[in-house]
XYZ file of C-alpha atoms in Angstrom:
94
model
C 266.441 94.341 211.324
C 267.187 91.396 213.747
C 263.576 89.621 213.788
C 262.805 89.963 209.888
C 266.961 88.163 209.186
C 265.132 85.268 211.961
C 262.082 84.961 210.631
C 264.163 85.007 206.622
C 266.541 82.247 208.074
C 263.319 80.328 209.662
C 261.384 80.394 206.475
C 264.867 79.601 204.564
C 265.770 76.177 206.717
C 261.975 75.762 205.998
C 261.273 75.199 202.064
C 264.468 73.516 201.581
C 263.823 71.256 203.998
C 261.212 69.897 201.356
C 264.110 70.341 198.266
C 264.849 67.957 195.881
C 266.911 65.898 195.296
C 270.316 67.649 193.228
C 270.580 64.714 190.073
C 273.786 67.443 189.211
C 275.449 66.995 192.853
C 274.635 62.934 193.704
C 276.602 61.804 190.120
C 279.744 64.922 191.258
C 279.807 62.656 195.019
C 279.424 58.799 192.338
C 282.207 60.131 190.475
C 284.466 60.879 193.009
C 283.498 58.201 194.862
C 283.236 60.294 198.313
C 281.300 57.432 199.989
C 280.436 59.009 202.739
C 279.638 62.366 201.494
C 277.354 60.433 198.890
C 275.545 58.819 202.477
C 274.735 62.069 204.644
C 273.295 63.504 201.276
C 270.979 61.270 200.064
C 270.091 60.452 203.929
C 269.374 64.253 204.748
C 265.813 63.879 202.914
C 263.413 63.699 205.737
C 260.832 61.998 203.238
C 261.550 58.687 201.010
C 260.038 59.650 198.134
C 260.474 57.096 194.525
C 263.724 59.360 193.764
C 265.164 58.954 196.841
C 264.962 55.399 197.265
C 266.425 55.544 193.392
C 269.934 56.730 195.069
C 269.819 55.069 198.082
C 269.304 51.672 196.151
C 272.069 53.096 193.191
C 274.287 54.254 196.414
C 274.427 50.400 197.742
C 274.686 49.036 194.198
C 278.027 51.624 193.349
C 279.665 50.562 196.724
C 279.135 46.590 196.936
C 276.304 46.771 199.485
C 274.553 43.591 198.450
C 272.159 43.293 200.837
C 270.969 46.780 201.456
C 270.792 47.438 197.907
C 268.365 44.269 197.300
C 266.289 45.938 200.126
C 266.213 49.425 198.891
C 265.763 48.218 195.184
C 262.260 46.872 196.771
C 260.905 50.547 198.047
C 262.880 51.844 193.858
C 261.821 48.888 191.840
C 259.677 50.677 189.485
C 262.403 53.825 188.779
C 265.195 51.505 188.641
C 263.866 49.024 186.032
C 263.829 51.966 184.349
C 267.127 53.007 183.684
C 268.822 49.617 181.489
C 272.674 50.672 182.849
C 271.734 49.768 186.419
C 269.958 47.234 185.541
C 272.743 45.780 183.294
C 275.207 46.803 186.133
C 272.948 45.377 188.589
C 272.786 41.854 185.907
C 276.673 42.145 185.588
C 277.159 41.496 189.672
C 275.271 39.764 190.558
């Protein structure tokens, strides 16, 4: 019984580490201005794909981290440029 439980926990941890970003949760963190929690969640993903880089870019823009936003923009430029609200906000900000 204990071995089955340990196996189940190991499988759960293994498969959850390859999960996708929960956009509703990211929006919640963003709206509530939970900066530390927001950053921790975005960096909890081992692999940084387009959507992860997109949310990291939005994070840097939201919290006014200019140089970090510009450096992360190059990794998510295709997604950022399709989001009209982010582009308008960035134009207004800069």
